mmCIF file of C-alpha atoms in Angstrom:
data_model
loop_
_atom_site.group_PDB
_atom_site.id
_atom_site.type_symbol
_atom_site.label_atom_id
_atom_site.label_comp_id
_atom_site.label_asym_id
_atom_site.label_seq_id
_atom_site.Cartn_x
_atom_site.Cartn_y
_atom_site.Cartn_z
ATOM 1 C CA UNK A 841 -31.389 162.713 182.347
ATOM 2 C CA UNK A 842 -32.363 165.715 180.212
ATOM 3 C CA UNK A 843 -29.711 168.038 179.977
ATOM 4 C CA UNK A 844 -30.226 172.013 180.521
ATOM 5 C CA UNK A 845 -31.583 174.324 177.627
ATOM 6 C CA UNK A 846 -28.568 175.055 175.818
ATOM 7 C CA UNK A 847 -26.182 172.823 177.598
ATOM 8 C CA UNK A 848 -24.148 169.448 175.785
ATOM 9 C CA UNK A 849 -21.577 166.988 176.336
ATOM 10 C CA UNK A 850 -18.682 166.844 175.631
ATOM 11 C CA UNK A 851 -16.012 164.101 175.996
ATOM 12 C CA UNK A 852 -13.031 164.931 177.306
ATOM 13 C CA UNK A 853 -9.732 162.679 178.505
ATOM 14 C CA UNK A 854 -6.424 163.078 179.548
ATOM 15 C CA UNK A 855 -5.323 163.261 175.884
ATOM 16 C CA UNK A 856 -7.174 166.647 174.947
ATOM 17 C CA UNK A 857 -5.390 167.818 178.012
ATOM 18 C CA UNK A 858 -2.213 169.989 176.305
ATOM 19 C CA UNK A 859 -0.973 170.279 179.869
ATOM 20 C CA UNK A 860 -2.091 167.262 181.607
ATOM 21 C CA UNK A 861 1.045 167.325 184.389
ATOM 22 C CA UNK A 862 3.534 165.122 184.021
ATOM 23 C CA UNK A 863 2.294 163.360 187.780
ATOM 24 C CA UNK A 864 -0.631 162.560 186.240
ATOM 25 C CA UNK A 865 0.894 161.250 183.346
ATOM 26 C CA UNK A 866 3.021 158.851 185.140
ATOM 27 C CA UNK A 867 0.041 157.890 187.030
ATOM 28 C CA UNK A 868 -1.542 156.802 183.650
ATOM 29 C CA UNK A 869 1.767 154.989 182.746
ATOM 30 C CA UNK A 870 1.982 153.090 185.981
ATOM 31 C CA UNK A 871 -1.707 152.294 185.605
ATOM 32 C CA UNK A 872 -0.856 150.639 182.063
ATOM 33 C CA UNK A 873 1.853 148.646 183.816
ATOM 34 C CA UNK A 874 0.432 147.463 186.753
ATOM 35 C CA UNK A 875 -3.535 147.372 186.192
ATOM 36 C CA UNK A 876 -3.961 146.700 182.113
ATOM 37 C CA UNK A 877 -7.219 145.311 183.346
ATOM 38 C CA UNK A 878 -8.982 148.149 184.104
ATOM 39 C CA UNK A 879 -6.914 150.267 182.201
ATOM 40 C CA UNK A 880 -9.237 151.844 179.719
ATOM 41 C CA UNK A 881 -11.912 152.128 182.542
ATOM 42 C CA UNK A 882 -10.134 154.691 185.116
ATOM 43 C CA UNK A 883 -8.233 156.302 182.151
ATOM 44 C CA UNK A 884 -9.949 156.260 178.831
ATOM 45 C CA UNK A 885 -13.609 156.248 180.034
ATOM 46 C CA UNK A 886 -14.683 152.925 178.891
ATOM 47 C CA UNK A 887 -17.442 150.969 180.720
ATOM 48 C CA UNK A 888 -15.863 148.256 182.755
ATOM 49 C CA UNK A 889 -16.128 145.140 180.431
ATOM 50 C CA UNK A 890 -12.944 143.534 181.463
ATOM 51 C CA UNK A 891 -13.164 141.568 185.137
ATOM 52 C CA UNK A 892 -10.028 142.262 187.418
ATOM 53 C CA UNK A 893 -8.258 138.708 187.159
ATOM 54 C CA UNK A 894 -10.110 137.958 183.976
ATOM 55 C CA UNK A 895 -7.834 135.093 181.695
ATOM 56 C CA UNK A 896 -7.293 137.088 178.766
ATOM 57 C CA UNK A 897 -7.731 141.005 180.666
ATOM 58 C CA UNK A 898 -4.101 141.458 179.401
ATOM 59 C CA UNK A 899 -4.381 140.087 176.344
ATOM 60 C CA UNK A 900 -7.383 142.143 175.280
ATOM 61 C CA UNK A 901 -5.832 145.554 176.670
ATOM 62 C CA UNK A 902 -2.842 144.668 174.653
ATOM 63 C CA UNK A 903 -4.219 143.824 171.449
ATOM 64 C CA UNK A 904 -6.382 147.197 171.541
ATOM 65 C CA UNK A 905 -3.394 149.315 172.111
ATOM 66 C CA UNK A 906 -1.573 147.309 169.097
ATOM 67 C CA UNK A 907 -4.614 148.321 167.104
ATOM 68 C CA UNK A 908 -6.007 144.622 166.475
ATOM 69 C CA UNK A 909 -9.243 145.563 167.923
ATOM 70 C CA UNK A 910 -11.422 147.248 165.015
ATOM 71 C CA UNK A 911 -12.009 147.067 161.445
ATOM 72 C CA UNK A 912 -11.010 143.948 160.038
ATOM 73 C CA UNK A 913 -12.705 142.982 156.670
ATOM 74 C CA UNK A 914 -12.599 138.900 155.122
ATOM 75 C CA UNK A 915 -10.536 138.300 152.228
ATOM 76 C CA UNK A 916 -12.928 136.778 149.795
ATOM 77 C CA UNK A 917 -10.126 134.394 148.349
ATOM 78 C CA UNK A 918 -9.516 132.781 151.350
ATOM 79 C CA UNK A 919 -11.592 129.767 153.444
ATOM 80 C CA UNK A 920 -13.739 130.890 156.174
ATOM 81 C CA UNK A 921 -13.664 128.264 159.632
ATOM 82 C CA UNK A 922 -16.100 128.452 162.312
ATOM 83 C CA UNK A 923 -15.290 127.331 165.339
ATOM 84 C CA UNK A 924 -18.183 126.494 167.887
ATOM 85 C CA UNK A 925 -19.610 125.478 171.599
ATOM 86 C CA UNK A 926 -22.218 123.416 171.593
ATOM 87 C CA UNK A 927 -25.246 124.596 173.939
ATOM 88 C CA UNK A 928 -27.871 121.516 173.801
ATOM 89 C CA UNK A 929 -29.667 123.068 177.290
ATOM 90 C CA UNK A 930 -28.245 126.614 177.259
ATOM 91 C CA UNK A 931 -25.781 128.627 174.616
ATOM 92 C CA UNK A 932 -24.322 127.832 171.585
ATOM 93 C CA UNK A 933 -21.219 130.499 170.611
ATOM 94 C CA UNK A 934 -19.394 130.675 167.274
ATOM 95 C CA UNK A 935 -16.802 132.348 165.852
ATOM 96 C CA UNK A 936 -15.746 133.154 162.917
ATOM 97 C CA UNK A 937 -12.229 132.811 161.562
ATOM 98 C CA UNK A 938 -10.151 133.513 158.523
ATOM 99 C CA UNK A 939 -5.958 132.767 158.566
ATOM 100 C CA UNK A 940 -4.504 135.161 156.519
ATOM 101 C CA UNK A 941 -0.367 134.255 157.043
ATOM 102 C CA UNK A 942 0.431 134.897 160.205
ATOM 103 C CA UNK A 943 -2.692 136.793 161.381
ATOM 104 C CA UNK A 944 -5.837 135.127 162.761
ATOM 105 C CA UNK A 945 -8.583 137.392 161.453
ATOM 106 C CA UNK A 946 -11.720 137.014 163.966
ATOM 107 C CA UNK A 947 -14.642 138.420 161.564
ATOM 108 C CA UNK A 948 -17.668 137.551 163.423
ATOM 109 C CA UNK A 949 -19.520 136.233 166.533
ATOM 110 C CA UNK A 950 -22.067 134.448 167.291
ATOM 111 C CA UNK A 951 -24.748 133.719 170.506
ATOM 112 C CA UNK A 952 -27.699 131.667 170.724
ATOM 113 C CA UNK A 953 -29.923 130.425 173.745
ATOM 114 C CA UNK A 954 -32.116 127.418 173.454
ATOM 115 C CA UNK A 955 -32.238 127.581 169.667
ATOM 116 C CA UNK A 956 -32.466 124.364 167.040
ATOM 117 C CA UNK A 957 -29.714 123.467 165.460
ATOM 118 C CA UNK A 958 -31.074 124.592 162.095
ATOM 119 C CA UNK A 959 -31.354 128.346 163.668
ATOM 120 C CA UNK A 960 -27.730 128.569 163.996
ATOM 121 C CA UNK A 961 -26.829 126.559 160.053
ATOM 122 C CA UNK A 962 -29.483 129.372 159.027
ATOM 123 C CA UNK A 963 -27.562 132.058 160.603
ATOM 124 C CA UNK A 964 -23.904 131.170 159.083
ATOM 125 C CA UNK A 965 -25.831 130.823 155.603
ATOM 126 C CA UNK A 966 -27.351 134.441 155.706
ATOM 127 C CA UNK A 967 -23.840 135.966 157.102
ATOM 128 C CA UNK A 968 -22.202 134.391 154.095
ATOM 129 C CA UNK A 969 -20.801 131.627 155.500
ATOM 130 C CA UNK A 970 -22.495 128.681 154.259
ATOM 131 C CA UNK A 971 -18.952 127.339 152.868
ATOM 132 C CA UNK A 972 -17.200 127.665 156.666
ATOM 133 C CA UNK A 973 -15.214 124.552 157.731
ATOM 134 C CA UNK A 974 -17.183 124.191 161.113
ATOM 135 C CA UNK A 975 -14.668 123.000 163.951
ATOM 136 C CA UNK A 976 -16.748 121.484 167.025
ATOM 137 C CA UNK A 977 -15.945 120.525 170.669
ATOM 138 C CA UNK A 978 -15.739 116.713 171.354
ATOM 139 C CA UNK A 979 -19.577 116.861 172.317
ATOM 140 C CA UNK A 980 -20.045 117.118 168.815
ATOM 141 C CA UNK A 981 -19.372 113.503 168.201
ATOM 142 C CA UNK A 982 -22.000 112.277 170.469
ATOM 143 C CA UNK A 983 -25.585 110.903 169.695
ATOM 144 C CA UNK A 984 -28.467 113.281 169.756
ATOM 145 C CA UNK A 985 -30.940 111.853 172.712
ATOM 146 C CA UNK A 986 -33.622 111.998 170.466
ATOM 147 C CA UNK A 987 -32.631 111.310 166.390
ATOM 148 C CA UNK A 988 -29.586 108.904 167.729
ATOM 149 C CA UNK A 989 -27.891 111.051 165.264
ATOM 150 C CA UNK A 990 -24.182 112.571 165.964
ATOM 151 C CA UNK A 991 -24.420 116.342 166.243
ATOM 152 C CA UNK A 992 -21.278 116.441 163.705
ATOM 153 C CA UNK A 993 -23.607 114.558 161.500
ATOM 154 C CA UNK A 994 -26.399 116.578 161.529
ATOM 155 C CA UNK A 995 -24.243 119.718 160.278
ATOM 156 C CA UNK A 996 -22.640 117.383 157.487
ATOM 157 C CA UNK A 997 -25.725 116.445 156.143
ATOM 158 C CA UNK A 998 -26.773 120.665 156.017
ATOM 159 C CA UNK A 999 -23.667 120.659 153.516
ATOM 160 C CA UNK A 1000 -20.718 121.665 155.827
ATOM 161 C CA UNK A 1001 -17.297 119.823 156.224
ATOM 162 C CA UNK A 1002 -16.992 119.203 160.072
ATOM 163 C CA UNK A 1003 -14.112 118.506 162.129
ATOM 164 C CA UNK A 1004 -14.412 117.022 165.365
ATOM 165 C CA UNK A 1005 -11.640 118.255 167.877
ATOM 166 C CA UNK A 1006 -10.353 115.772 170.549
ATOM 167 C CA UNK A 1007 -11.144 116.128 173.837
ATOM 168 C CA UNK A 1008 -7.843 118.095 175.688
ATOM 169 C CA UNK A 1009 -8.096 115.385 178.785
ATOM 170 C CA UNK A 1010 -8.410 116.820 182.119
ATOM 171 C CA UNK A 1011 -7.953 120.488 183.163
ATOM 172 C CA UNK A 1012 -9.072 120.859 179.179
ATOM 173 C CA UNK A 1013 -10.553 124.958 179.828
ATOM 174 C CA UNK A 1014 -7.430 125.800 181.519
ATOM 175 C CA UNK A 1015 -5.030 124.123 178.614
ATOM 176 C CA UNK A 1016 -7.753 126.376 175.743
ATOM 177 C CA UNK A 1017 -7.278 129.301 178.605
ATOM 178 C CA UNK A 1018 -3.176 128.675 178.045
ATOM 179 C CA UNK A 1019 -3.123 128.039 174.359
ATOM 180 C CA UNK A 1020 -5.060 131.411 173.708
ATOM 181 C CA UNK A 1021 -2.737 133.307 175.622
ATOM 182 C CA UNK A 1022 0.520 132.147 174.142
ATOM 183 C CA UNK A 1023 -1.391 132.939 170.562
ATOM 184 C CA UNK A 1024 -3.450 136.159 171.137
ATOM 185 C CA UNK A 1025 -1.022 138.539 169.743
ATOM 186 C CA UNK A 1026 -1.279 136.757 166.300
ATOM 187 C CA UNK A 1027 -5.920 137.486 166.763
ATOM 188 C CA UNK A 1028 -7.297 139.911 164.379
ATOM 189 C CA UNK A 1029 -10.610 140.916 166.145
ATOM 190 C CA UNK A 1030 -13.643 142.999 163.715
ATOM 191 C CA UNK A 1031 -15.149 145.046 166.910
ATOM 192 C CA UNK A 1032 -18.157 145.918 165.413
ATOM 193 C CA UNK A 1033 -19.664 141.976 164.730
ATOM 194 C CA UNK A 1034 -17.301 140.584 167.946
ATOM 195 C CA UNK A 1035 -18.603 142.941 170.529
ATOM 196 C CA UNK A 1036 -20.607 140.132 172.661
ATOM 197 C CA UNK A 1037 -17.331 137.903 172.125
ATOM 198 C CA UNK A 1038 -15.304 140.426 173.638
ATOM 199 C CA UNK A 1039 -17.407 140.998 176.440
ATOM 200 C CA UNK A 1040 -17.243 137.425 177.047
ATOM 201 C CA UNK A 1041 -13.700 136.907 176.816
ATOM 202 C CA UNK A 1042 -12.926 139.779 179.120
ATOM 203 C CA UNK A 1043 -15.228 138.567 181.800
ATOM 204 C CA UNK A 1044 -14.151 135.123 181.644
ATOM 205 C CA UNK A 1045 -12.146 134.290 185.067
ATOM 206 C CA UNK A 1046 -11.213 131.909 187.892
ATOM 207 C CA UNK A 1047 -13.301 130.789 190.185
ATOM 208 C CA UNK A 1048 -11.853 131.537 194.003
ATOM 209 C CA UNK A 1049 -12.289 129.898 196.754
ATOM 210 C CA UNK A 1050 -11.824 132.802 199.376
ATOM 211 C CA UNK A 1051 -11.977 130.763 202.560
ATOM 212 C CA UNK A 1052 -9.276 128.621 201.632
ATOM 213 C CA UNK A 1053 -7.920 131.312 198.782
ATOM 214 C CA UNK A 1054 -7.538 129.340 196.349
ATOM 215 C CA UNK A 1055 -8.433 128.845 192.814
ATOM 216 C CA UNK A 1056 -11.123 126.632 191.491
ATOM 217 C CA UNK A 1057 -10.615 126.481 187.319
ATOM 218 C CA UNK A 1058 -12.908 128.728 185.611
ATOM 219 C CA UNK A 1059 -16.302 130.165 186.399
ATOM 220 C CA UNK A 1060 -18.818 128.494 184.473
ATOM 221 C CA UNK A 1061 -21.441 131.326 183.802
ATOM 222 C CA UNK A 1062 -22.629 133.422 181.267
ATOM 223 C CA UNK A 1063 -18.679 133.955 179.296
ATOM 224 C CA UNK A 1064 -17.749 130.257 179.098
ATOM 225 C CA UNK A 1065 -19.901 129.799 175.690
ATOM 226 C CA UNK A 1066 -18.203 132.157 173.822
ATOM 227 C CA UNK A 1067 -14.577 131.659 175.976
ATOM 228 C CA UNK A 1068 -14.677 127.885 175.133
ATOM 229 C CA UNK A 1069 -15.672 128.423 171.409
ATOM 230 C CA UNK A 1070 -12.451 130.753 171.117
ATOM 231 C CA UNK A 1071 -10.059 128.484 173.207
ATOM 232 C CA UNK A 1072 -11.186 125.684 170.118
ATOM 233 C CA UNK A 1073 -9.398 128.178 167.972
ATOM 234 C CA UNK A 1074 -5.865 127.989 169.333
ATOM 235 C CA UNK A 1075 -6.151 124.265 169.804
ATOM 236 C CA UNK A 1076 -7.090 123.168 166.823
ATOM 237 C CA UNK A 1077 -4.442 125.929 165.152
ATOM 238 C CA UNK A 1078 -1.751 125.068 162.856
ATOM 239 C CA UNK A 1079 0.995 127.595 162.026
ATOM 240 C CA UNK A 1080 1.432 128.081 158.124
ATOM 241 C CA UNK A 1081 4.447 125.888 157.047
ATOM 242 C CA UNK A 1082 7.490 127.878 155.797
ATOM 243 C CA UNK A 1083 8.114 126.973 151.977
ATOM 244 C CA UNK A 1084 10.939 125.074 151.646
ATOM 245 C CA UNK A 1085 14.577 127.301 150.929
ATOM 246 C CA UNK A 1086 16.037 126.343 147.479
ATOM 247 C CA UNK A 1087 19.367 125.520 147.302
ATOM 248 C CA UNK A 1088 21.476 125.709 144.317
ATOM 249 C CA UNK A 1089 23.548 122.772 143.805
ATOM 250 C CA UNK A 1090 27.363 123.288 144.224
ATOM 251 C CA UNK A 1091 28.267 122.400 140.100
ATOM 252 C CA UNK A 1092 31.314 123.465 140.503
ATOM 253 C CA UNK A 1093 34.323 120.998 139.551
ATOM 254 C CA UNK A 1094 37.712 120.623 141.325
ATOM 255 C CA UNK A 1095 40.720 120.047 138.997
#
C-alpha cells in the first residue's frame, strides 16, 4: 500500500517505550514463560514462523534470546561436515556444520526439490565445501533403482568421505526430535544462510489426532527435509574428549 505524501514508518516496540507500565511488562514476562512459542510474534513483531506445539519452538526462542541466532562465521582451520536428507522423489536438505569445542557452529543450509544428485555435490563445491565430511541417513546405503549404485557411493566417487548413519530403529524422528533437544543449547546457528532451516525447524510438529486427541509422531510435510537432516546432527554427535589430567608421581621417600 502506498503510504501518504510525506508520511513513513516507523518501528516501534515495547522496548522504545521509556514508560511502558509495569502491567504490561509483566504481561511480556509471563508471555516469555508460558508461550516462548509465539513469543517474538505478539511481543517483538516478528512474522509467525514458529508453530504453537512445534518440537524445537522452545529451543529456537531460547537460543535467540542467548544470542546463538546470528552471525556466526567458519573457522578456516577446522573440518567442515554436512549432514543431509536424502529426497530421491521430493527434497533433499543439508546442513552445514563446524565443531568448534563445545559449540556446534551451523554455517549454512541447504534445499533442493527434484534435483540430480550432481546439483547438490555442485552446490557444496561452489559454497566452499567441497572438503565436507558428508553424513547421510541410512537410505544412503541403498542401491540407486537405476545405476544399481549405492547413493553413499555415488558421493565417494565425486571425492567426498561419506559416513553412513545407522538406522535409529523404530520411533527413529521422535529419538532425532529428543536428541536435538537435549543438545540445542550447545547449536551455533548463521541466520543469514540458515533462514529456510529455521523456518523448517520451527514449523516442524506432531501430528494430532483430534477425535481421539492424541498424538500421531511427526507431520510429514514440507519441514521434515530440513528437521530430519538436523536431527542426523545430534545423532551422529560425539562430545570432544577431555585431555587426560597429568599427575605428578608421588617421588617422595619415607625414612
Amino acid at each position: 500500500q502506498e503510504l501518504p505524501t510525506g508520511a513513513r514508518v516507523v518501528r516501534a516496540n515495547w522496548s522504545d517505550n521509556p514508560w511502558l507500565p509495569p502491567e504490561l511488562e509483566q504481561e511480556r514476562l509471563d508471555c516469555l514463560r508460558t508461550d516462548p512459542d509465539q513469543y517474538r510474534h505478539i511481543w517483538e513483531g516478528d512474522y509467525a514462523t514458529v508453530l504453537t506445539g512445534a518440537y524445537y519452538a522452545a529451543s529456537l526462542t531460547a537460543a535467540r534470546f542467548e544470542g546463538r541466532i546470528g552471525k556466526v562465521a567458519r573457522d578456516p582451520l577446522l573440518p567442515v561436515k554436512a549432514f543431509w536428507d536424502i529426497g530421491l522423489r521430493d527434497a533433499t536438505a543439508i546442513w552445514i556444520v563446524q565443531y568448534v569445542g563445545r559449540e556446534i557452529r551451523v554455517l549454512d543450509y541447504y534445499e533442493a526439490v527434484r534435483q540430480p544428485l550432481a546439483a547438490h555435490l555442485e552446490w557444496l563445491r561452489s559454497k566452499g565445501y567441497g572438503n565436507a565430511e558428508c553424513f547421510l541417513p541410512h537410505d544412503g546405503s541403498q542401491e540407486d533403482a537405476i545405476t544399481a549404485i549405492r547413493f553413499e557411493d555415488h558421493i565417494r566417487s565425486a571425492g567426498f568421505d561419506v559416513t553412513t548413519v545407522p538406522n535409529q530403529g523404530k520411533g527413529a524422528a521422535l529419538k532425532r526430535v529428543e536428541a536435538s533437544r537435549r543438545l540445542f543449547p550447545a547449536f551455533w546457528f548463521n541466520e543469514a544462510t540458515c533462514s529456510p532451516g529455521l523456518d523448517a525447524l520451527g514449523w516442524y510438529h506432531e501430528k494430532f489426532d483430534e477425535a481421539r486427541n492424541i498424538g500421531l509422531g511427526p507431520e510429514h510435510d514440507w519441514s521434515s527435509h530440513g528437521a530430519d537432516a538436523f536431527g542426523l546432527i545430534s545423532v551422529a554427535y560425539e562430545e570432544p574428549r577431555k585431555p587426560p589430567v597429568y599427575q605428578p608421581r608421588d617421588m617422595s621417600w619415607v625414612v
